[in-house]
């Protein structure tokens, strides 16, 4: 259970950190972020003035997934609203989980209170898993299992590229 929680936190931090690394062109922070190839996140070299452009991120992610999964226009139209809806709900569950962990860190809670929070986290994890299962079934109906797996792999690949660019490594 503890290892699963650490994985969840790592993924959340990866998603949150990815947002800080993504910006548009030569932007407000003065860094020149040229895309190595279309559809990949640009390398990032820091700067406090950088702002995350969520719409550009979604466009790039959509293009990357569509290309890698080989979606038709009709499939993409069916897939992406569900996909981004699922991602929003995942972020919501992750925020609630992180808030629970932070509460334990900030406050000097007793054992009983920590047990209660731990049960809350377990409950959130179960609800999140059920939500993901439901969305996976709906996404599979929309594009089929093979294209869904390609799309999920492309999403993961895009996130890893963003993380490596943020970390300053070139892949």
Coordinates of N, CA, C and O in Angstrom, one line a residue:
X1 N 0.8 -1.2 0.0 CA 0.0 0.0 0.0 C 0.9 1.3 0.0 O 0.6 2.2 -0.7
X2 N 1.9 1.3 0.8 CA 2.8 2.4 0.9 C 3.5 2.7 -0.4 O 3.6 3.8 -0.8
X3 N 3.9 1.6 -1.1 CA 4.6 1.7 -2.4 C 3.6 2.3 -3.4 O 4.0 3.1 -4.2
X4 N 2.4 1.9 -3.4 CA 1.3 2.3 -4.3 C 1.1 3.8 -4.1 O 1.0 4.6 -5.0
X5 N 1.1 4.3 -2.9 CA 0.9 5.7 -2.5 C 2.1 6.5 -3.0 O 1.9 7.6 -3.6
X6 N 3.3 6.0 -2.9 CA 4.5 6.7 -3.4 C 4.4 6.8 -4.9 O 4.8 7.8 -5.5
X7 N 3.9 5.8 -5.6 CA 3.8 5.8 -7.1 C 2.8 6.9 -7.5 O 3.0 7.7 -8.4
X8 N 1.7 7.0 -6.7 CA 0.7 7.9 -7.0 C 1.2 9.3 -6.8 O 1.0 10.2 -7.7
X9 N 1.9 9.6 -5.7 CA 2.5 10.9 -5.5 C 3.5 11.2 -6.6 O 3.6 12.4 -7.0
X10 N 4.3 10.3 -7.0 CA 5.3 10.5 -8.0 C 4.6 11.0 -9.3 O 5.0 11.9 -9.9
X11 N 3.6 10.2 -9.7 CA 2.9 10.6 -10.9 C 2.2 12.0 -10.8 O 2.3 12.7 -11.8
X12 N 1.7 12.3 -9.6 CA 1.1 13.6 -9.5 C 2.1 14.7 -9.6 O 1.9 15.7 -10.3
X13 N 3.3 14.5 -8.9 CA 4.3 15.5 -9.0 C 4.8 15.6 -10.4 O 5.2 16.7 -10.9
X14 N 4.9 14.5 -11.1 CA 5.3 14.5 -12.5 C 4.4 15.3 -13.4 O 4.8 16.2 -14.1
X15 N 3.1 15.1 -13.2 CA 2.1 15.9 -13.9 C 2.2 17.4 -13.6 O 2.1 18.3 -14.4
X16 N 2.3 17.7 -12.3 CA 2.3 19.1 -11.8 C 3.6 19.8 -12.3 O 3.6 20.9 -12.7
X17 N 4.7 19.0 -12.2 CA 6.0 19.6 -12.6 C 6.0 19.8 -14.2 O 6.6 20.7 -14.7
X18 N 5.4 18.9 -14.8 CA 5.3 19.0 -16.3 C 4.7 20.3 -16.7 O 5.1 20.9 -17.7
X19 N 3.7 20.7 -16.0 CA 3.0 22.0 -16.4 C 3.9 23.2 -16.2 O 3.9 24.1 -17.0
X20 N 4.8 23.1 -15.3 CA 5.7 24.2 -15.1 C 6.8 24.3 -16.2 O 7.3 25.3 -16.5
X21 N 7.0 23.1 -16.8 CA 8.1 23.1 -17.8 C 7.6 23.4 -19.2 O 8.3 23.6 -20.1
X22 N 6.3 23.5 -19.4 CA 5.7 23.6 -20.7 C 5.3 25.1 -20.9 O 4.6 25.7 -20.2
X23 N 5.9 25.7 -21.9 CA 5.5 27.0 -22.3 C 5.6 27.2 -23.8 O 5.9 26.2 -24.5
X24 N 5.3 28.3 -24.3 CA 5.1 28.5 -25.7 C 6.2 29.3 -26.3 O 6.4 30.5 -26.0
X25 N 7.0 28.7 -27.3 CA 8.0 29.5 -28.1 C 9.0 30.2 -27.2 O 9.4 29.8 -26.1
X26 N 9.6 31.3 -27.7 CA 10.4 32.2 -26.9 C 9.5 33.0 -26.1 O 8.9 34.0 -26.6
X27 N 9.3 32.7 -24.9 CA 8.2 33.3 -24.1 C 8.6 34.3 -23.1 O 9.7 34.8 -23.1
X28 N 7.7 34.6 -22.2 CA 7.8 35.6 -21.2 C 9.1 35.4 -20.3 O 9.6 36.4 -19.8
X29 N 9.5 34.2 -20.1 CA 10.7 34.0 -19.3 C 12.0 34.2 -20.0 O 13.1 34.2 -19.4
X30 N 11.9 34.4 -21.4 CA 13.1 34.7 -22.1 C 13.8 33.4 -22.7 O 14.7 33.5 -23.4
X31 N 13.3 32.2 -22.3 CA 13.9 31.0 -22.8 C 13.4 30.7 -24.2 O 12.3 31.0 -24.6
X32 N 14.3 30.2 -25.0 CA 14.0 29.8 -26.4 C 13.6 28.4 -26.4 O 14.5 27.5 -26.3
X33 N 12.4 28.1 -26.5 CA 12.0 26.7 -26.5 C 11.6 26.2 -27.8 O 10.4 26.4 -28.3
X34 N 12.5 25.6 -28.5 CA 12.2 25.1 -29.9 C 11.8 23.6 -29.7 O 12.5 22.9 -29.0
X35 N 10.8 23.2 -30.4 CA 10.4 21.8 -30.4 C 11.4 21.0 -31.2 O 11.8 21.4 -32.3
X36 N 11.8 19.9 -30.7 CA 12.8 19.0 -31.4 C 12.1 18.3 -32.6 O 12.7 18.1 -33.6
X37 N 10.8 18.0 -32.4 CA 10.0 17.4 -33.5 C 8.6 17.8 -33.2 O 8.2 18.0 -32.0
X38 N 7.8 17.9 -34.2 CA 6.4 18.4 -34.0 C 5.7 17.4 -33.1 O 5.8 16.2 -33.1
X39 N 4.8 18.0 -32.2 CA 4.0 17.1 -31.3 C 4.7 16.8 -30.0 O 4.1 16.1 -29.2
X40 N 6.0 17.2 -29.9 CA 6.7 16.9 -28.6 C 6.8 18.1 -27.8 O 6.8 19.2 -28.3
X41 N 6.8 18.0 -26.5 CA 6.9 19.2 -25.7 C 8.3 19.8 -25.9 O 9.3 19.1 -26.1
X42 N 8.4 21.2 -25.8 CA 9.7 21.8 -26.0 C 10.6 21.6 -24.8 O 10.1 21.4 -23.7
X43 N 11.9 21.7 -25.0 CA 12.8 21.7 -23.9 C 12.6 23.0 -23.1 O 12.2 24.0 -23.6
X44 N 12.9 22.9 -21.8 CA 12.7 24.0 -21.0 C 13.9 24.3 -20.1 O 14.5 23.3 -19.6
X45 N 14.3 25.5 -20.0 CA 15.5 25.9 -19.2 C 15.2 26.7 -18.0 O 16.1 27.3 -17.5
X46 N 14.0 26.8 -17.6 CA 13.7 27.5 -16.4 C 13.2 28.9 -16.6 O 13.0 29.4 -17.7
X47 N 13.0 29.6 -15.5 CA 12.6 31.0 -15.5 C 11.3 31.1 -14.8 O 10.4 30.4 -15.0
X48 N 11.3 32.1 -13.8 CA 10.1 32.2 -13.0 C 8.9 32.8 -13.7 O 7.8 32.7 -13.3
X49 N 9.2 33.5 -14.8 CA 8.1 34.1 -15.6 C 7.3 33.2 -16.5 O 6.3 33.5 -17.1
X50 N 7.8 31.9 -16.6 CA 7.1 31.0 -17.5 C 5.7 30.7 -17.0 O 5.5 30.4 -15.8
X51 N 4.8 30.6 -17.9 CA 3.4 30.3 -17.5 C 3.0 29.1 -18.4 O 3.4 28.9 -19.5
X52 N 2.3 28.2 -17.8 CA 1.8 27.0 -18.4 C 0.7 27.4 -19.3 O -0.3 28.0 -18.9
X53 N 0.8 27.0 -20.6 CA -0.3 27.2 -21.6 C -1.0 25.9 -21.7 O -0.7 25.1 -22.5
X54 N -2.1 25.8 -21.0 CA -2.9 24.6 -21.0 C -3.5 24.2 -22.3 O -3.5 23.1 -22.8
X55 N -4.0 25.2 -23.0 CA -4.6 25.0 -24.4 C -3.5 24.5 -25.3 O -3.8 23.6 -26.1
X56 N -2.3 25.0 -25.3 CA -1.2 24.6 -26.2 C -0.8 23.2 -25.8 O -0.6 22.3 -26.7
X57 N -0.8 22.9 -24.5 CA -0.4 21.6 -24.1 C -1.5 20.6 -24.6 O -1.1 19.5 -25.1
X58 N -2.7 20.9 -24.5 CA -3.8 20.0 -25.0 C -3.7 19.7 -26.5 O -3.9 18.6 -26.9
X59 N -3.4 20.8 -27.2 CA -3.3 20.7 -28.7 C -2.1 19.8 -29.0 O -2.3 18.9 -29.9
X60 N -1.0 20.0 -28.4 CA 0.2 19.1 -28.6 C 0.0 17.7 -28.2 O 0.3 16.8 -29.0
X61 N -0.7 17.5 -27.1 CA -0.9 16.1 -26.6 C -1.9 15.4 -27.5 O -1.8 14.3 -27.9
X62 N -3.0 16.2 -27.9 CA -4.0 15.6 -28.8 C -3.3 15.2 -30.2 O -3.6 14.1 -30.7
X63 N -2.5 16.1 -30.7 CA -1.8 15.8 -32.0 C -0.9 14.5 -31.8 O -0.9 13.6 -32.7
X64 N -0.2 14.5 -30.7 CA 0.8 13.4 -30.5 C 0.0 12.1 -30.4 O 0.4 11.1 -31.0
X65 N -1.0 12.0 -29.6 CA -1.8 10.8 -29.4 C -2.5 10.4 -30.7 O -2.5 9.2 -31.1
X66 N -3.1 11.4 -31.4 CA -3.8 11.1 -32.6 C -2.9 10.4 -33.6 O -3.2 9.5 -34.3
X67 N -1.7 11.0 -33.7 CA -0.7 10.5 -34.7 C -0.2 9.1 -34.3 O -0.2 8.2 -35.1
X68 N 0.2 8.9 -33.1 CA 0.7 7.6 -32.6 C -0.4 6.5 -32.6 O 0.0 5.4 -32.9
X69 N -1.6 6.9 -32.3 CA -2.7 5.8 -32.2 C -3.3 5.6 -33.6 O -4.0 4.6 -33.8
X70 N -3.1 6.5 -34.5 CA -3.6 6.4 -35.9 C -5.1 6.6 -35.9 O -5.9 6.0 -36.6
X71 N -5.6 7.6 -35.1 CA -7.0 7.9 -35.0 C -7.5 8.6 -36.3 O -6.9 9.4 -36.9
X72 N -8.7 8.2 -36.7 CA -9.5 8.9 -37.7 C -10.1 10.1 -37.1 O -10.1 10.2 -35.8
X73 N -10.6 11.1 -37.9 CA -11.2 12.3 -37.3 C -12.4 11.9 -36.4 O -12.6 12.5 -35.3
X74 N -13.1 10.9 -36.8 CA -14.3 10.5 -36.1 C -13.9 9.8 -34.7 O -14.5 10.1 -33.7
X75 N -12.8 9.0 -34.8 CA -12.3 8.4 -33.5 C -11.8 9.4 -32.6 O -12.0 9.4 -31.4
X76 N -11.0 10.4 -33.1 CA -10.5 11.5 -32.3 C -11.6 12.3 -31.6 O -11.5 12.6 -30.4
X77 N -12.7 12.5 -32.4 CA -13.8 13.3 -31.9 C -14.5 12.5 -30.7 O -15.0 13.1 -29.8
X78 N -14.5 11.2 -30.8 CA -15.2 10.4 -29.8 C -14.2 10.2 -28.6 O -14.7 10.2 -27.4
X79 N -12.9 10.1 -28.9 CA -11.9 9.7 -27.8 C -11.6 10.9 -26.9 O -11.6 10.8 -25.7
X80 N -11.2 12.1 -27.5 CA -10.6 13.1 -26.6 C -11.5 13.7 -25.6 O -11.1 14.0 -24.5
X81 N -12.8 14.0 -25.9 CA -13.6 14.5 -24.8 C -13.7 13.6 -23.6 O -13.5 14.0 -22.4
X82 N -13.8 12.3 -23.8 CA -13.8 11.3 -22.7 C -12.4 11.3 -22.0 O -12.3 11.2 -20.8
X83 N -11.4 11.2 -22.8 CA -10.0 11.2 -22.3 C -9.7 12.3 -21.4 O -9.2 12.2 -20.3
X84 N -10.0 13.6 -21.9 CA -9.7 14.7 -21.0 C -10.6 14.8 -19.8 O -10.2 15.3 -18.8
X85 N -11.8 14.3 -19.9 CA -12.7 14.3 -18.8 C -12.2 13.3 -17.7 O -12.2 13.6 -16.5
X86 N -11.7 12.2 -18.2 CA -11.0 11.2 -17.3 C -9.8 11.8 -16.6 O -9.6 11.7 -15.4
X87 N -9.0 12.5 -17.4 CA -7.8 13.1 -16.8 C -8.1 14.2 -15.8 O -7.5 14.3 -14.7
X88 N -9.2 14.9 -16.0 CA -9.6 16.0 -15.0 C -10.0 15.3 -13.7 O -9.7 15.8 -12.6
X89 N -10.8 14.2 -13.8 CA -11.2 13.5 -12.6 C -10.0 12.9 -11.9 O -10.0 12.8 -10.7
X90 N -9.0 12.3 -12.7 CA -7.8 11.8 -12.0 C -7.1 12.9 -11.3 O -6.7 12.7 -10.1
X91 N -7.0 14.1 -11.9 CA -6.3 15.2 -11.2 C -7.1 15.6 -9.9 O -6.5 15.9 -8.9
X92 N -8.4 15.5 -10.0 CA -9.2 15.8 -8.8 C -9.0 14.9 -7.6 O -8.8 15.3 -6.5
X93 N -9.0 13.6 -8.0 CA -8.7 12.6 -6.9 C -7.2 12.8 -6.4 O -7.0 12.6 -5.2
X94 N -6.3 13.1 -7.3 CA -4.9 13.2 -6.8 C -4.8 14.4 -5.9 O -4.1 14.4 -4.9
X95 N -5.5 15.5 -6.2 CA -5.5 16.7 -5.4 C -6.0 16.4 -4.0 O -5.4 16.8 -3.0
X96 N -7.1 15.7 -3.9 CA -7.7 15.3 -2.6 C -6.7 14.4 -1.8 O -6.5 14.6 -0.6
X97 N -6.0 13.5 -2.5 CA -5.1 12.6 -1.8 C -3.9 13.4 -1.3 O -3.5 13.2 -0.2
X98 N -3.4 14.3 -2.1 CA -2.2 15.1 -1.7 C -2.6 16.0 -0.6 O -1.8 16.2 0.4
X99 N -3.8 16.6 -0.6 CA -4.3 17.4 0.5 C -4.3 16.6 1.8 O -3.9 17.1 2.9
X100 N -4.7 15.3 1.8 CA -4.7 14.5 3.0 C -3.3 14.3 3.5 O -3.0 14.4 4.7
X101 N -2.3 14.0 2.6 CA -0.9 13.8 3.0 C -0.4 15.1 3.6 O 0.4 15.1 4.6
X102 N -0.7 16.2 3.0 CA -0.2 17.5 3.5 C -0.7 17.8 4.9 O -0.1 18.4 5.7
X103 N -2.0 17.5 5.1 CA -2.6 17.7 6.4 C -1.9 16.9 7.5 O -1.6 17.5 8.6
X104 N -1.4 15.7 7.2 CA -0.7 14.9 8.1 C 0.7 15.6 8.4 O 1.1 15.6 9.5
X105 N 1.3 16.1 7.3 CA 2.6 16.7 7.5 C 2.5 18.0 8.3 O 3.4 18.3 9.1
X106 N 1.5 18.9 8.0 CA 1.4 20.2 8.6 C 1.0 20.1 10.1 O 1.4 20.9 10.9
X107 N 0.0 19.3 10.3 CA -0.6 19.2 11.7 C 0.1 18.1 12.5 O 0.5 17.1 11.9
X108 N 0.1 18.3 13.7 CA 0.6 17.2 14.6 C -0.6 16.3 15.0 O -1.2 16.5 16.1
X109 N -0.9 15.4 14.2 CA -2.1 14.5 14.4 C -1.7 13.3 15.2 O -0.6 12.8 15.2
X110 N -2.7 12.9 15.9 CA -2.6 11.7 16.7 C -2.8 10.4 15.8 O -3.2 10.5 14.7
X111 N -2.4 9.3 16.4 CA -2.5 8.0 15.6 C -3.9 7.8 15.0 O -4.0 7.4 13.9
X112 N -4.9 8.0 15.8 CA -6.3 7.7 15.4 C -6.7 8.6 14.2 O -7.3 8.2 13.3
X113 N -6.3 9.9 14.3 CA -6.5 10.8 13.2 C -5.8 10.4 11.9 O -6.4 10.5 10.8
X114 N -4.6 9.9 12.1 CA -3.8 9.5 10.9 C -4.4 8.2 10.3 O -4.5 8.1 9.1
X115 N -5.0 7.4 11.1 CA -5.6 6.2 10.6 C -6.9 6.5 9.8 O -7.2 6.0 8.8
X116 N -7.6 7.5 10.3 CA -8.8 8.0 9.6 C -8.4 8.6 8.2 O -9.1 8.3 7.2
X117 N -7.3 9.3 8.2 CA -6.9 9.9 6.9 C -6.4 8.8 6.0 O -6.7 8.8 4.8
X118 N -5.7 7.8 6.5 CA -5.3 6.7 5.7 C -6.5 6.0 5.1 O -6.4 5.6 3.9
X119 N -7.5 5.8 5.9 CA -8.8 5.2 5.3 C -9.4 6.0 4.2 O -9.9 5.5 3.2
X120 N -9.3 7.4 4.4 CA -9.8 8.3 3.4 C -9.0 8.1 2.1 O -9.6 8.1 1.0
X121 N -7.7 8.0 2.2 CA -6.9 7.9 1.1 C -7.2 6.5 0.4 O -7.3 6.5 -0.9
X122 N -7.3 5.5 1.1 CA -7.7 4.2 0.6 C -9.0 4.2 -0.2 O -9.2 3.7 -1.3
X123 N -10.0 4.9 0.4 CA -11.3 5.1 -0.2 C -11.2 5.9 -1.5 O -11.8 5.5 -2.5
X124 N -10.4 7.0 -1.5 CA -10.2 7.7 -2.7 C -9.6 6.9 -3.8 O -9.9 7.0 -5.0
X125 N -8.6 6.1 -3.4 CA -7.9 5.2 -4.4 C -8.9 4.2 -5.0 O -8.9 4.0 -6.2
X126 N -9.8 3.7 -4.2 CA -10.8 2.7 -4.7 C -11.7 3.4 -5.7 O -12.1 2.9 -6.8
X127 N -12.2 4.6 -5.3 CA -13.1 5.4 -6.2 C -12.4 5.8 -7.5 O -13.0 5.7 -8.6
X128 N -11.2 6.2 -7.4 CA -10.4 6.5 -8.6 C -10.2 5.3 -9.5 O -10.4 5.4 -10.7
X129 N -9.9 4.2 -9.0 CA -9.8 3.0 -9.8 C -11.1 2.6 -10.5 O -11.1 2.2 -11.6
X130 N -12.2 2.7 -9.7 CA -13.5 2.4 -10.3 C -13.8 3.4 -11.5 O -14.3 3.0 -12.5
X131 N -13.5 4.7 -11.2 CA -13.8 5.7 -12.2 C -12.9 5.4 -13.5 O -13.4 5.4 -14.6
X132 N -11.6 5.0 -13.3 CA -10.8 4.7 -14.4 C -11.3 3.5 -15.2 O -11.2 3.5 -16.4
X133 N -11.7 2.5 -14.5 CA -12.2 1.3 -15.1 C -13.4 1.6 -16.0 O -13.5 1.2 -17.2
X134 N -14.3 2.5 -15.5 CA -15.5 2.9 -16.3 C -15.1 3.7 -17.5 O -15.6 3.4 -18.6
X135 N -14.1 4.6 -17.4 CA -13.7 5.4 -18.5 C -12.9 4.5 -19.5 O -13.1 4.7 -20.7
X136 N -12.2 3.5 -19.1 CA -11.4 2.7 -20.0 C -12.4 1.9 -20.8 O -12.2 1.7 -22.0
X137 N -13.5 1.4 -20.2 CA -14.5 0.7 -21.0 C -15.2 1.6 -22.0 O -15.4 1.2 -23.2
X138 N -15.5 2.8 -21.6 CA -16.1 3.8 -22.6 C -15.1 4.1 -23.7 O -15.5 4.2 -24.9
X139 N -13.8 4.3 -23.4 CA -12.8 4.7 -24.4 C -12.6 3.5 -25.3 O -12.4 3.7 -26.5
X140 N -12.6 2.3 -24.8 CA -12.5 1.1 -25.6 C -13.6 1.0 -26.6 O -13.4 0.6 -27.8
X141 N -14.8 1.3 -26.2 CA -16.0 1.2 -27.1 C -15.8 2.3 -28.2 O -16.2 2.1 -29.3
X142 N -15.2 3.4 -27.8 CA -15.1 4.5 -28.8 C -14.0 4.3 -29.9 O -14.3 4.6 -31.1
X143 N -12.9 3.6 -29.5 CA -11.8 3.5 -30.5 C -11.3 2.0 -30.6 O -10.4 1.8 -31.5
X144 N -11.7 1.1 -29.8 CA -11.2 -0.2 -29.8 C -10.0 -0.4 -28.9 O -9.4 0.6 -28.5
X145 N -9.8 -1.6 -28.5 CA -8.7 -1.9 -27.5 C -7.3 -1.6 -28.1 O -6.5 -1.0 -27.3
X146 N -7.1 -1.9 -29.3 CA -5.7 -1.7 -29.9 C -5.4 -0.3 -29.9 O -4.3 0.2 -29.5
X147 N -6.3 0.6 -30.4 CA -6.0 2.0 -30.5 C -6.0 2.6 -29.1 O -5.3 3.6 -28.9
X148 N -6.8 2.1 -28.2 CA -6.8 2.7 -26.9 C -5.4 2.4 -26.2 O -4.9 3.3 -25.6
X149 N -4.9 1.2 -26.4 CA -3.6 0.9 -25.8 C -2.5 1.8 -26.5 O -1.6 2.3 -25.8
X150 N -2.6 2.0 -27.8 CA -1.6 2.9 -28.5 C -1.8 4.3 -27.9 O -0.8 5.0 -27.7
X151 N -3.0 4.8 -27.7 CA -3.2 6.1 -27.2 C -2.7 6.3 -25.8 O -2.1 7.3 -25.5
X152 N -2.9 5.3 -24.9 CA -2.4 5.4 -23.6 C -0.9 5.4 -23.5 O -0.3 6.1 -22.8
X153 N -0.3 4.6 -24.4 CA 1.1 4.5 -24.5 C 1.7 5.9 -25.0 O 2.7 6.4 -24.5
X154 N 1.0 6.5 -26.0 CA 1.4 7.8 -26.5 C 1.3 8.9 -25.4 O 2.2 9.7 -25.3
X155 N 0.3 8.8 -24.6 CA 0.1 9.7 -23.5 C 1.3 9.6 -22.5 O 1.9 10.6 -22.1
X156 N 1.6 8.4 -22.2 CA 2.7 8.1 -21.3 C 4.0 8.6 -21.9 O 4.8 9.2 -21.2
X157 N 4.2 8.3 -23.2 CA 5.4 8.7 -23.9 C 5.6 10.2 -23.9 O 6.6 10.8 -23.6
X158 N 4.5 10.9 -24.1 CA 4.5 12.4 -24.2 C 4.9 13.0 -22.8 O 5.7 13.9 -22.7
X159 N 4.3 12.4 -21.7 CA 4.6 12.8 -20.4 C 6.1 12.6 -20.0 O 6.7 13.4 -19.4
X160 N 6.6 11.4 -20.5 CA 8.0 11.1 -20.2 C 8.9 12.1 -21.0 O 9.9 12.6 -20.4
X161 N 8.6 12.4 -22.2 CA 9.4 13.4 -23.0 C 9.4 14.7 -22.3 O 10.4 15.4 -22.2
X162 N 8.2 15.1 -21.8 CA 8.1 16.4 -21.2 C 8.9 16.4 -19.9 O 9.6 17.4 -19.6
X163 N 8.9 15.3 -19.2 CA 9.7 15.2 -17.9 C 11.2 15.3 -18.3 O 11.9 16.0 -17.6
X164 N 11.6 14.6 -19.3 CA 13.0 14.6 -19.7 C 13.5 16.0 -20.2 O 14.6 16.4 -19.8
X165 N 12.6 16.6 -20.9 CA 12.9 18.0 -21.4 C 13.0 18.9 -20.2 O 13.9 19.8 -20.1
X166 N 12.1 18.8 -19.2 CA 12.2 19.6 -18.1 C 13.4 19.4 -17.2 O 14.0 20.3 -16.7
X167 N 13.9 18.1 -17.2 CA 15.0 17.7 -16.4 C 16.3 18.1 -17.2 O 17.4 18.0 -16.7
X168 N 16.2 18.5 -18.5 CA 17.4 19.0 -19.2 C 18.0 17.8 -20.0 O 19.1 18.1 -20.6
X169 N 17.4 16.7 -20.0 CA 18.0 15.6 -20.8 C 17.3 15.6 -22.2 O 16.2 15.9 -22.4
X170 N 18.1 15.2 -23.2 CA 17.5 15.1 -24.6 C 17.4 13.7 -25.0 O 18.4 12.9 -24.9
X171 N 16.2 13.3 -25.3 CA 15.9 11.9 -25.8 C 15.3 11.9 -27.1 O 14.5 12.7 -27.5

